Amino acid sequence: MTELEKISREARACKICDACLPFGANPVFRAGEQSKILIVGQAPGIKVHNTGIPWNDKSGQELRSWMGVSKEDFYNTELFSILPIGFCYPGKSKSGDLPPRRECAPEWQNKFTSHLPNLKLILLVGQYAQRYYLKGKGYINLTHTVRNHLEYLPDFFPLPHPSPRNFIWMGKNPWFKTEVVPYLRERVHSLIYEKK
Ligand code: SF4
């Protein structure tokens, strides 16, 4: 068994915040040693929790369409690893899902990334991923951080969350779809398809 397989097995058995989760611990992630791109999102929604498949919802459809990748490639761990900031469904608040559990990222992110030797790019999808990985180097808000995405390359690419709840944000910030999405697609394709 590889180190990455050992870490994955430990993470699947994690119960650190089990008592605070409405349906108990059910970590949803995917990791492969050959992955070139890591997608760091927020936390599973209820559909992802129920199916155990990351990004198995409208947000996932939108993210795949931004990148211009098929479902088959998206779930190929030789291309993508998928590690949300919180691995388990955190439950609901009055205005949507609760934030990812704080305990999760410090426990697991570094353990995984230190065993993903082929990573060329980390997509930071949403404010929680950006806050954790950019460590104070983000701008005053997500809009400014995404607008200045070139500053974080080649290691990180900050993105808004592709949830339908953010379609209003997309409408207010048309530069995202006209400038950032085409560049994201080009970057992703150059990394995952260059030797295909
Ligand atoms: S959210 Fe993370 S730290 Fe909490 S139980 Fe799930 S895997 Fe463990």
CSV table of C-alpha atoms and ligand atoms in Angstrom, one decimal:
chain,number,residue,atom,x,y,z
A,1,MET,CA,0.0,0.0,0.0
A,2,THR,CA,1.4,3.5,-0.9
A,3,GLU,CA,1.6,6.3,1.6
A,4,LEU,CA,-1.2,8.1,-0.3
A,5,GLU,CA,-3.4,5.0,0.0
A,6,LYS,CA,-2.7,4.8,3.8
A,7,ILE,CA,-3.6,8.5,4.2
A,8,SER,CA,-6.8,8.0,2.2
A,9,ARG,CA,-7.7,5.1,4.4
A,10,GLU,CA,-7.1,7.1,7.6
A,11,ALA,CA,-9.1,10.0,6.2
A,12,ARG,CA,-12.0,7.8,5.3
A,13,ALA,CA,-12.1,6.6,8.9
A,14,CYS,CA,-11.8,10.1,10.4
A,15,LYS,CA,-14.3,10.9,13.2
A,16,ILE,CA,-12.7,14.1,14.5
A,17,CYS,CA,-15.8,16.2,14.3
A,18,ASP,CA,-18.3,13.4,13.9
A,19,ALA,CA,-20.4,14.6,16.9
A,20,CYS,CA,-20.9,18.0,15.3
A,21,LEU,CA,-22.1,16.7,11.9
A,22,PRO,CA,-25.8,16.3,11.3
A,23,PHE,CA,-25.4,12.9,9.6
A,24,GLY,CA,-22.1,11.9,11.1
A,25,ALA,CA,-18.7,11.7,9.4
A,26,ASN,CA,-18.7,10.7,5.7
A,27,PRO,CA,-15.6,12.1,4.1
A,28,VAL,CA,-15.9,12.6,0.3
A,29,PHE,CA,-12.7,13.1,-1.7
A,30,ARG,CA,-10.5,11.6,-4.3
A,31,ALA,CA,-6.7,11.5,-4.6
A,32,GLY,CA,-4.3,9.9,-7.1
A,33,GLU,CA,-0.5,10.1,-7.1
A,34,GLN,CA,-0.4,11.0,-10.8
A,35,SER,CA,-2.9,13.9,-10.5
A,36,LYS,CA,-1.7,17.1,-12.2
A,37,ILE,CA,-4.5,19.3,-10.9
A,38,LEU,CA,-5.9,19.5,-7.4
A,39,ILE,CA,-9.4,20.9,-6.9
A,40,VAL,CA,-10.0,22.3,-3.5
A,41,GLY,CA,-13.6,23.2,-3.0
A,42,GLN,CA,-15.8,24.0,0.1
A,43,ALA,CA,-17.5,21.0,1.6
A,44,PRO,CA,-20.0,18.4,0.2
A,45,GLY,CA,-23.6,19.4,-0.2
A,46,ILE,CA,-26.3,16.9,0.7
A,47,LYS,CA,-26.4,15.3,-2.8
A,48,VAL,CA,-22.7,14.7,-2.7
A,49,HIS,CA,-23.0,13.4,0.9
A,50,ASN,CA,-25.7,11.0,-0.2
A,51,THR,CA,-23.9,9.7,-3.3
A,52,GLY,CA,-20.3,9.8,-2.0
A,53,ILE,CA,-19.3,11.3,-5.4
A,54,PRO,CA,-17.6,14.8,-5.2
A,55,TRP,CA,-19.1,17.6,-7.3
A,56,ASN,CA,-22.0,15.3,-8.3
A,57,ASP,CA,-24.4,18.3,-8.5
A,58,LYS,CA,-25.1,21.4,-10.5
A,59,SER,CA,-22.0,23.1,-9.1
A,60,GLY,CA,-20.0,20.2,-10.5
A,61,GLN,CA,-21.6,20.5,-13.9
A,62,GLU,CA,-20.8,24.2,-14.0
A,63,LEU,CA,-17.2,23.7,-12.9
A,64,ARG,CA,-16.7,21.0,-15.6
A,65,SER,CA,-18.1,23.4,-18.2
A,66,TRP,CA,-15.7,26.2,-17.1
A,67,MET,CA,-12.8,23.8,-17.5
A,68,GLY,CA,-14.1,22.1,-20.7
A,69,VAL,CA,-13.6,18.6,-19.3
A,70,SER,CA,-15.8,15.5,-19.5
A,71,LYS,CA,-17.1,13.7,-16.5
A,72,GLU,CA,-14.9,10.8,-17.3
A,73,ASP,CA,-11.7,13.0,-17.2
A,74,PHE,CA,-12.9,15.0,-14.2
A,75,TYR,CA,-13.2,11.8,-12.1
A,76,ASN,CA,-9.9,10.4,-13.5
A,77,THR,CA,-7.5,10.6,-10.5
A,78,GLU,CA,-4.6,10.5,-12.9
A,79,LEU,CA,-5.7,13.9,-14.0
A,80,PHE,CA,-7.5,15.5,-11.0
A,81,SER,CA,-7.5,15.0,-7.2
A,82,ILE,CA,-10.5,16.4,-5.3
A,83,LEU,CA,-10.0,17.5,-1.7
A,84,PRO,CA,-12.5,19.9,-0.3
A,85,ILE,CA,-11.6,22.2,2.7
A,86,GLY,CA,-14.1,20.2,4.7
A,87,PHE,CA,-14.5,16.5,3.7
A,88,CYS,CA,-17.9,16.0,5.3
A,89,TYR,CA,-21.3,17.5,4.9
A,90,PRO,CA,-21.5,20.2,7.6
A,91,GLY,CA,-25.3,20.7,7.7
A,92,LYS,CA,-27.6,23.6,7.0
A,93,SER,CA,-27.8,27.1,8.2
A,94,LYS,CA,-30.7,29.6,7.5
A,95,SER,CA,-29.0,30.8,4.4
A,96,GLY,CA,-27.5,27.6,2.9
A,97,ASP,CA,-25.0,25.1,4.0
A,98,LEU,CA,-22.8,25.7,7.0
A,99,PRO,CA,-19.2,26.5,6.4
A,100,PRO,CA,-16.7,23.6,6.2
A,101,ARG,CA,-15.6,22.3,9.6
A,102,ARG,CA,-12.5,24.1,10.8
A,103,GLU,CA,-10.9,21.0,12.0
A,104,CYS,CA,-10.6,19.4,8.6
A,105,ALA,CA,-8.1,21.4,6.5
A,106,PRO,CA,-5.3,21.6,9.1
A,107,GLU,CA,-5.7,17.8,9.7
A,108,TRP,CA,-5.7,16.6,6.1
A,109,GLN,CA,-4.7,19.1,3.4
A,110,ASN,CA,-1.0,19.0,3.9
A,111,LYS,CA,-0.9,15.2,4.5
A,112,PHE,CA,-2.5,14.7,1.1
A,113,THR,CA,-0.6,17.4,-0.9
A,114,SER,CA,2.7,16.2,0.4
A,115,HIS,CA,2.0,12.9,-1.3
A,116,LEU,CA,0.8,14.3,-4.7
A,117,PRO,CA,4.2,14.8,-6.3
A,118,ASN,CA,2.9,15.5,-9.8
A,119,LEU,CA,0.7,18.5,-9.0
A,120,LYS,CA,1.1,21.4,-11.3
A,121,LEU,CA,-1.9,23.5,-10.3
A,122,ILE,CA,-4.3,23.9,-7.4
A,123,LEU,CA,-7.7,25.3,-8.2
A,124,LEU,CA,-9.0,27.3,-5.1
A,125,VAL,CA,-12.8,27.1,-5.6
A,126,GLY,CA,-14.5,29.6,-3.2
A,127,GLN,CA,-13.5,31.8,-0.3
A,128,TYR,CA,-12.6,29.0,2.2
A,129,ALA,CA,-10.1,27.3,-0.1
A,130,GLN,CA,-8.6,30.7,-0.9
A,131,ARG,CA,-8.3,31.8,2.7
A,132,TYR,CA,-6.6,28.5,3.7
A,133,TYR,CA,-4.1,28.3,0.8
A,134,LEU,CA,-3.3,32.0,0.1
A,135,LYS,CA,-2.6,32.6,3.8
A,136,GLY,CA,-3.3,36.3,4.0
A,137,LYS,CA,-2.2,37.0,0.4
A,138,GLY,CA,-5.8,37.2,-0.9
A,139,TYR,CA,-7.4,40.5,-1.7
A,140,ILE,CA,-10.1,42.2,0.4
A,141,ASN,CA,-12.8,39.9,-1.0
A,142,LEU,CA,-13.2,37.0,-3.4
A,143,THR,CA,-14.1,39.2,-6.4
A,144,HIS,CA,-10.7,41.0,-6.2
A,145,THR,CA,-8.8,37.9,-5.6
A,146,VAL,CA,-10.3,36.2,-8.6
A,147,ARG,CA,-9.9,39.3,-10.7
A,148,ASN,CA,-6.1,39.2,-9.9
A,149,HIS,CA,-5.8,35.5,-10.5
A,150,LEU,CA,-2.6,35.9,-12.6
A,151,GLU,CA,-0.7,36.9,-9.5
A,152,TYR,CA,-1.2,33.4,-7.9
A,153,LEU,CA,-0.1,31.4,-10.9
A,154,PRO,CA,1.5,29.0,-11.6
A,155,ASP,CA,0.7,27.3,-8.3
A,156,PHE,CA,-2.8,28.5,-7.6
A,157,PHE,CA,-5.9,29.5,-9.6
A,158,PRO,CA,-8.6,31.2,-7.4
A,159,LEU,CA,-12.2,30.8,-8.6
A,160,PRO,CA,-15.6,31.7,-7.4
A,161,HIS,CA,-17.8,28.8,-6.2
A,162,PRO,CA,-19.8,27.5,-9.3
A,163,SER,CA,-23.0,27.1,-7.3
A,164,PRO,CA,-26.2,28.3,-8.9
A,165,ARG,CA,-26.4,30.6,-5.8
A,166,ASN,CA,-23.5,32.6,-7.4
A,167,PHE,CA,-25.2,33.2,-10.7
A,168,ILE,CA,-26.0,36.7,-9.5
A,169,TRP,CA,-22.2,37.3,-8.9
A,170,MET,CA,-21.5,36.0,-12.4
A,171,GLY,CA,-24.0,38.5,-13.8
A,172,LYS,CA,-22.4,41.4,-11.9
A,173,ASN,CA,-18.9,40.3,-13.0
A,174,PRO,CA,-19.1,39.5,-16.7
A,175,TRP,CA,-15.3,39.6,-17.1
A,176,PHE,CA,-15.2,36.3,-15.2
A,177,LYS,CA,-16.9,34.3,-18.1
A,178,THR,CA,-15.3,36.3,-20.9
A,179,GLU,CA,-11.7,36.5,-19.6
A,180,VAL,CA,-11.0,34.2,-16.7
A,181,VAL,CA,-13.0,31.1,-17.8
A,182,PRO,CA,-11.3,30.9,-21.3
A,183,TYR,CA,-7.9,31.3,-19.6
A,184,LEU,CA,-8.7,28.6,-17.0
A,185,ARG,CA,-9.7,26.2,-19.8
A,186,GLU,CA,-6.5,26.8,-21.7
A,187,ARG,CA,-4.4,26.3,-18.6
A,188,VAL,CA,-6.2,23.1,-17.6
A,189,HIS,CA,-6.1,21.6,-21.1
A,190,SER,CA,-2.4,22.4,-21.4
A,191,LEU,CA,-1.7,20.5,-18.2
A,192,ILE,CA,-3.9,17.5,-18.6
A,193,TYR,CA,-3.9,16.9,-22.3
A,194,GLU,CA,-0.4,17.9,-23.3
A,195,LYS,CA,0.9,14.3,-23.5
A,196,LYS,CA,-2.4,12.5,-24.5
B,1,SF4,S1,-15.0,17.0,8.3
B,1,SF4,FE1,-12.8,16.3,8.2
B,1,SF4,S2,-12.0,16.4,10.3
B,1,SF4,FE2,-14.3,16.3,10.4
B,1,SF4,S3,-14.8,14.2,10.6
B,1,SF4,FE3,-14.9,14.7,8.4
B,1,SF4,S4,-12.9,14.1,7.6
B,1,SF4,FE4,-12.7,14.3,9.8
